[in-house]
Coordinates of C-alpha atoms and ligand atoms in Angstrom, one line a residue:
M1 CA -58.5 93.6 45.9
T2 CA -60.0 93.9 49.4
T3 CA -58.2 92.4 52.3
E4 CA -60.8 93.0 55.0
P5 CA -61.5 89.6 56.6
V6 CA -64.9 88.1 56.2
P7 CA -66.0 87.7 59.9
F8 CA -67.7 84.4 60.9
L9 CA -70.4 86.5 62.5
D10 CA -70.3 90.2 62.8
L11 CA -72.0 90.8 66.2
P12 CA -70.7 94.4 66.5
G13 CA -72.1 95.1 63.0
L14 CA -75.5 93.7 64.0
A15 CA -75.6 95.8 67.1
R16 CA -74.7 98.9 64.9
R17 CA -77.5 98.0 62.5
D18 CA -80.0 97.7 65.3
R19 CA -78.7 100.7 67.3
A20 CA -81.8 102.9 66.9
F21 CA -84.1 100.1 68.1
I22 CA -81.8 99.2 71.0
D23 CA -81.5 102.8 72.1
G24 CA -85.3 103.2 72.1
A25 CA -85.7 99.9 74.1
L26 CA -83.1 100.9 76.7
A27 CA -84.6 104.4 77.1
R28 CA -88.1 102.9 77.6
V29 CA -86.9 100.5 80.3
V30 CA -84.8 103.1 82.1
D31 CA -87.6 105.6 82.1
S32 CA -90.1 103.0 83.4
G33 CA -87.9 102.3 86.5
W34 CA -89.0 98.7 86.4
F35 CA -86.3 96.1 85.6
V36 CA -87.4 92.5 86.4
L37 CA -90.6 90.7 85.4
G38 CA -92.6 93.7 84.1
R39 CA -94.4 94.9 81.1
E40 CA -91.6 94.3 78.6
V41 CA -91.2 90.6 79.6
E42 CA -95.0 90.2 79.6
S43 CA -95.3 91.8 76.1
F44 CA -92.3 89.8 74.7
E45 CA -93.8 86.6 76.0
K46 CA -97.1 87.3 74.2
E47 CA -95.4 88.5 71.0
F48 CA -93.0 85.6 70.8
A49 CA -95.8 83.0 71.5
D50 CA -97.9 84.6 68.8
W51 CA -95.0 84.6 66.3
C52 CA -94.4 80.9 67.0
G53 CA -98.1 80.1 66.9
A54 CA -98.3 78.7 70.5
P55 CA -100.5 79.8 73.3
H56 CA -97.9 80.2 76.0
C57 CA -94.3 81.5 76.4
V58 CA -92.4 81.8 79.7
A59 CA -89.2 83.8 79.5
V60 CA -86.2 82.6 81.5
G61 CA -82.6 83.5 82.1
N62 CA -81.0 81.5 79.3
G63 CA -81.4 78.5 76.9
L64 CA -80.0 75.9 79.3
D65 CA -82.4 77.0 82.0
A66 CA -85.3 76.8 79.5
L67 CA -84.3 73.1 78.9
I68 CA -83.9 72.2 82.6
L69 CA -87.1 74.0 83.6
Q70 CA -89.2 72.5 80.8
F71 CA -88.2 69.1 82.0
R72 CA -88.7 69.9 85.7
A73 CA -92.2 71.3 85.0
S74 CA -93.2 68.2 83.0
G75 CA -93.5 65.8 86.0
L76 CA -90.7 63.4 84.8
Q77 CA -89.1 61.5 87.7
P78 CA -85.4 61.4 88.7
G79 CA -83.6 58.8 86.7
D80 CA -86.2 58.7 83.8
E81 CA -84.4 58.3 80.5
V82 CA -84.6 60.9 77.8
L83 CA -83.4 60.3 74.3
V84 CA -81.2 63.0 72.8
P85 CA -79.1 63.3 69.6
S86 CA -75.4 62.3 70.1
H87 CA -74.4 65.2 67.9
T88 CA -75.6 68.6 69.3
Y89 CA -74.4 71.4 71.5
I90 CA -73.6 70.0 75.0
A91 CA -76.4 72.2 76.5
S92 CA -79.0 69.9 75.1
V93 CA -77.6 67.0 77.2
L94 CA -76.9 69.2 80.3
G95 CA -80.6 70.3 80.1
I96 CA -81.6 66.7 80.8
S97 CA -78.9 65.7 83.3
E98 CA -79.3 68.9 85.4
A99 CA -83.0 68.2 85.6
G100 CA -82.1 64.9 87.4
L101 CA -82.9 62.8 84.3
K102 CA -80.7 60.4 82.4
P103 CA -79.7 61.5 78.8
V104 CA -79.4 58.6 76.4
P105 CA -77.5 59.3 73.1
V106 CA -79.1 58.5 69.7
E107 CA -77.1 58.9 66.5
C108 CA -78.1 61.4 63.8
N109 CA -78.6 61.1 60.1
P110 CA -75.3 62.5 59.0
A111 CA -76.8 64.1 55.9
T112 CA -79.3 66.2 57.8
F113 CA -77.7 66.3 61.3
S114 CA -81.1 65.3 62.7
I115 CA -81.8 62.6 65.3
C116 CA -82.6 59.3 63.4
P117 CA -86.1 58.0 64.3
V118 CA -85.0 54.4 63.7
A119 CA -82.0 54.7 66.0
A120 CA -84.2 56.4 68.6
E121 CA -86.7 53.5 68.6
A122 CA -83.8 51.1 69.1
A123 CA -82.5 53.0 72.1
I124 CA -85.8 52.8 74.0
T125 CA -85.7 50.9 77.3
P126 CA -88.4 50.3 79.9
R127 CA -87.2 53.5 81.7
T128 CA -87.4 55.8 78.6
R129 CA -90.0 58.5 79.1
A130 CA -89.2 61.3 76.7
L131 CA -87.3 62.4 73.5
L132 CA -85.6 65.8 73.1
V133 CA -85.4 66.7 69.4
V134 CA -82.8 69.3 68.4
H135 CA -83.4 71.3 65.2
L136 CA -79.7 71.6 64.8
Y137 CA -78.1 74.4 62.7
G138 CA -81.6 75.7 61.8
R139 CA -82.9 72.6 60.0
V140 CA -86.2 71.2 61.3
A141 CA -85.9 67.5 62.3
P142 CA -88.2 64.9 60.7
M143 CA -91.1 65.5 63.0
E144 CA -93.7 63.2 61.4
P145 CA -91.9 59.9 62.2
L146 CA -90.7 61.3 65.6
E147 CA -94.2 62.3 66.7
E148 CA -95.5 58.9 65.5
L149 CA -92.8 57.1 67.5
C150 CA -93.5 59.1 70.7
A151 CA -97.2 58.5 70.4
R152 CA -96.8 54.8 69.8
R153 CA -94.3 54.3 72.6
G154 CA -95.8 56.7 75.1
L155 CA -92.9 59.2 75.2
L156 CA -93.2 62.9 75.9
L157 CA -91.7 65.0 73.0
F158 CA -89.7 68.1 73.8
E159 CA -87.9 70.4 71.4
D160 CA -84.5 72.3 71.7
C161 CA -85.1 75.3 69.4
A162 CA -82.0 77.2 70.4
Q163 CA -80.8 77.2 66.8
S164 CA -84.1 77.2 65.0
H165 CA -86.2 80.3 65.7
G166 CA -88.9 80.3 63.0
A167 CA -88.0 77.0 61.3
R168 CA -91.1 75.3 60.0
E169 CA -92.3 71.8 59.2
P170 CA -92.8 71.0 55.6
G171 CA -96.3 70.4 54.2
P172 CA -99.6 72.1 54.4
G173 CA -99.8 72.6 58.2
Q174 CA -96.4 74.4 58.3
R175 CA -96.3 74.5 62.1
R176 CA -93.3 76.4 63.4
C177 CA -90.8 74.4 65.5
G178 CA -91.5 75.1 69.1
T179 CA -95.2 74.3 68.7
I180 CA -94.9 70.6 67.9
G181 CA -93.7 69.0 71.2
L182 CA -95.2 69.3 74.7
A183 CA -92.7 72.1 75.3
A184 CA -89.8 73.8 73.5
A185 CA -86.7 75.6 74.8
F186 CA -85.3 78.7 73.0
S187 CA -82.1 80.5 73.6
F188 CA -81.5 84.2 72.9
Y189 CA -77.8 84.1 73.3
P190 CA -76.3 87.0 71.2
S191 CA -75.2 84.7 68.3
K192 CA -78.6 82.9 67.9
N193 CA -81.0 83.9 65.0
L194 CA -82.9 85.9 67.6
G195 CA -80.3 87.3 70.0
A196 CA -80.3 89.6 73.0
L197 CA -77.4 91.7 74.2
G198 CA -76.7 89.2 76.9
D199 CA -78.3 85.9 78.0
G200 CA -81.9 85.1 77.6
G201 CA -84.2 82.1 77.0
A202 CA -87.8 81.0 76.9
V203 CA -90.0 78.0 77.0
V204 CA -92.9 77.8 74.5
T205 CA -95.7 75.4 75.2
Q206 CA -99.3 74.4 74.4
D207 CA -100.0 73.2 78.0
P208 CA -101.4 75.9 80.3
K209 CA -100.5 73.9 83.5
L210 CA -96.9 73.4 82.4
A211 CA -96.7 77.2 81.7
E212 CA -98.1 77.9 85.1
R213 CA -95.5 75.7 86.8
L214 CA -92.7 77.3 84.7
R215 CA -93.8 80.7 85.9
A216 CA -93.4 79.6 89.5
L217 CA -90.2 77.6 88.9
R218 CA -88.3 80.5 87.3
N219 CA -89.2 82.7 90.3
Y220 CA -88.2 80.7 93.5
G221 CA -91.1 78.3 93.1
S222 CA -93.4 81.2 93.9
P223 CA -96.7 81.5 92.0
Q224 CA -97.6 84.3 94.4
K225 CA -95.3 86.6 96.4
Y226 CA -93.9 84.8 99.5
H227 CA -95.8 81.6 98.8
H228 CA -93.4 78.7 97.9
P229 CA -95.4 75.5 97.3
I230 CA -92.4 74.1 95.2
R231 CA -88.7 74.7 95.1
G232 CA -87.7 76.9 92.3
V233 CA -84.7 78.9 91.0
N234 CA -84.0 82.5 90.0
S235 CA -84.0 82.4 86.2
R236 CA -85.7 85.5 84.9
L237 CA -85.3 87.4 81.6
D238 CA -84.7 91.1 82.5
E239 CA -86.7 93.9 81.1
I240 CA -83.9 95.4 79.1
Q241 CA -83.3 92.2 77.2
A242 CA -87.0 91.7 76.7
A243 CA -87.3 95.2 75.2
I244 CA -84.4 94.5 72.9
L245 CA -85.8 91.1 71.9
R246 CA -89.2 92.7 71.1
A247 CA -87.6 95.1 68.7
R248 CA -85.4 92.4 67.1
L249 CA -88.4 90.0 66.7
T250 CA -89.8 92.4 64.2
L251 CA -86.7 91.9 62.0
L252 CA -86.4 88.1 62.4
D253 CA -88.5 87.0 59.4
G254 CA -86.4 89.2 57.2
D255 CA -83.2 88.1 58.7
N256 CA -84.1 84.4 58.3
L257 CA -84.9 85.1 54.6
R258 CA -81.5 86.7 54.1
R259 CA -79.8 83.7 55.7
D260 CA -81.8 81.5 53.2
Q261 CA -80.5 83.6 50.2
I262 CA -76.9 83.2 51.4
A263 CA -77.3 79.5 51.9
A264 CA -78.8 79.2 48.4
Q265 CA -75.9 81.0 46.9
Y266 CA -73.4 78.8 48.7
R267 CA -75.2 75.7 47.5
A268 CA -75.4 76.8 43.9
E269 CA -71.8 77.9 43.7
I270 CA -69.8 75.7 46.0
Q271 CA -69.0 72.8 43.7
N272 CA -65.7 71.3 45.0
P273 CA -65.4 67.5 45.1
L274 CA -63.8 67.7 48.5
I275 CA -66.8 69.6 50.0
R276 CA -70.2 68.3 50.9
N277 CA -72.8 71.1 51.2
P278 CA -75.5 70.7 53.9
E279 CA -78.7 69.3 52.7
P280 CA -81.4 72.0 52.7
G281 CA -84.8 71.3 54.3
P282 CA -87.9 71.6 52.0
P283 CA -88.5 75.2 50.7
G284 CA -89.6 77.6 53.5
T285 CA -88.6 75.3 56.4
H286 CA -84.9 76.0 57.1
V287 CA -83.6 79.0 59.0
W288 CA -79.8 78.4 58.5
H289 CA -78.5 79.2 61.9
L290 CA -75.2 77.8 60.6
Y291 CA -74.0 76.7 57.2
V292 CA -72.1 73.5 58.0
I293 CA -70.1 71.8 55.3
R294 CA -68.3 68.4 55.6
V295 CA -65.0 67.3 54.3
P296 CA -63.6 63.7 53.9
S297 CA -61.3 63.8 57.0
E298 CA -60.0 65.7 59.9
N299 CA -56.8 66.5 58.0
H300 CA -58.8 67.9 55.1
R301 CA -60.6 70.1 57.6
T302 CA -57.4 71.4 59.2
A303 CA -56.1 72.2 55.7
L304 CA -59.3 73.8 54.6
A305 CA -59.7 76.0 57.7
R306 CA -56.1 77.1 57.2
H307 CA -56.6 77.8 53.5
L308 CA -59.7 79.9 54.2
S309 CA -58.0 81.8 57.0
E310 CA -55.2 82.6 54.6
H311 CA -57.9 84.1 52.3
G312 CA -59.3 86.1 55.2
I313 CA -62.3 83.9 55.8
Q314 CA -63.1 83.1 59.4
T315 CA -64.6 79.6 60.2
V316 CA -65.7 77.8 63.3
I317 CA -66.2 74.1 64.2
H318 CA -69.6 73.1 65.6
Y319 CA -68.5 71.0 67.5
P320 CA -65.0 69.7 67.6
T321 CA -65.3 67.1 70.3
A322 CA -68.1 64.6 70.5
I323 CA -70.1 64.8 73.8
H324 CA -69.3 61.2 74.8
R325 CA -65.6 62.2 74.5
Q326 CA -66.0 65.2 76.8
G327 CA -65.0 64.8 80.5
A328 CA -68.5 65.8 81.5
F329 CA -70.1 62.8 79.9
A330 CA -67.3 60.3 79.3
A331 CA -68.2 58.2 82.3
D332 CA -71.9 58.0 81.4
W333 CA -71.6 57.8 77.6
G334 CA -68.1 56.5 77.0
G335 CA -69.4 52.9 76.6
F336 CA -71.8 53.8 73.7
P337 CA -70.4 53.2 70.3
L338 CA -71.2 56.5 68.5
P339 CA -69.2 56.4 65.3
I340 CA -71.5 59.0 63.5
A341 CA -71.0 61.6 66.3
E342 CA -67.3 61.0 66.2
D343 CA -67.1 61.3 62.4
L344 CA -69.2 64.5 62.4
A345 CA -67.0 66.0 65.2
A346 CA -64.0 65.3 62.9
T347 CA -65.3 66.5 59.6
V348 CA -67.7 69.5 60.0
L349 CA -66.8 73.1 59.4
S350 CA -69.1 76.2 59.6
L351 CA -68.8 78.9 57.0
P352 CA -69.7 82.5 57.7
I353 CA -73.4 83.3 57.5
S354 CA -75.4 86.2 59.0
P355 CA -78.2 88.5 58.0
I356 CA -75.8 91.3 57.4
Q357 CA -73.3 89.4 55.3
T358 CA -72.9 91.1 51.9
D359 CA -73.1 89.5 48.5
Q360 CA -69.5 90.5 48.0
E361 CA -68.5 88.7 51.2
T362 CA -70.5 85.6 50.2
G363 CA -68.7 85.7 46.9
R364 CA -65.3 85.8 48.6
V365 CA -66.1 82.8 50.7
I366 CA -67.3 80.8 47.7
E367 CA -64.1 81.8 45.7
A368 CA -61.9 80.7 48.6
V369 CA -63.7 77.4 49.1
Q370 CA -63.6 76.7 45.3
S371 CA -59.8 77.2 45.2
F372 CA -59.2 74.6 47.9
S373 CA -57.7 71.4 46.6
Ligands
PLP1 C1 -77.1 77.8 72.5 C2 -77.7 76.5 72.7 C3 -78.3 76.1 73.9 C4 -78.2 76.9 75.2 O1 -78.5 78.2 75.1 P1 -77.8 79.2 76.2 O2 -78.7 80.4 76.1 O3 -76.4 79.5 75.8 O4 -77.9 78.6 77.6 C5 -79.0 74.9 73.9 N1 -79.1 74.1 72.9 C6 -78.5 74.4 71.7 C7 -78.6 73.4 70.6 C8 -77.8 75.6 71.6 O5 -77.2 75.8 70.4

């Protein structure tokens, strides 16, 4: 019997798998002698925009900056309210607050982890100007009712695609997420479906004016050297990360397919009355950034995580504390009753999933989960 642990996400293994691509990318940039905002970034922007099916991509320093800058570029005014799911990574909410806007929490459908369109409509006030949808864990949110709501109530629609590179809408159009809202923020943090060897991010948009403002904002508000019509920041993807991302982009469809196979195997074989498997999106839509199961209570989760650890299976909780219970947002959000966010924070557990996870590892996870009682 093997006793090697099953890692939650084998980042060193992924870097080893991609070593030849990475070495080639590094050599190209070092030999070029050009390290910031050059040919690699320009090419990556074009290739990633094409892959998403959008006309414009502006690369930035990280996913949080992509969120902040897409809001700043959109013309929203300080204090405008933006609806955001109550259950997400805290960066979704910080992207709104750090752009000078007011994040307003909306509960999710606990079966899909997606923002609930009915709850979103109920949260609209006269100051609401926008909605940020998060395709959490790689599952595309229900875009049809959300687009309809935004159109009917005059809200701008933004996407947080940090966990959903390549996820698609169901149905004949099959648009990729990132091409549905006015603008979409992506992260290339190393653990994401498309990861750099450091920080990275991008905004994808249909709107040429918004793209132009983003290009200035990420570079000191400077559309042209030493001209600063607006105040910007320094948030640029560097050439080395862009070169690595270009290479990894060619592997992304295959990697997402592999994630889908692992998720299908988990779903078929995890049949334990204490475990609720995540609901898959329609075929071909879901990119399984994380495989998040639910258990009946926090005590069950503690016991399950311990049981899996004893069987050499690493797990992670995404996310253990609801955002309205975090010091950062307790004052602003503490008064909202958000029972679904609290319940999810207490009962979710993420199982290992990655494009280089072997069938044998997947089998060991399933066996360990099945033996929990
Ligand atoms: C990772 C993540 C971000 C932020 O990305 P960084 O590159 O780490 O700044 C934003 N939103 C969600 C949902 C994320 O998972």
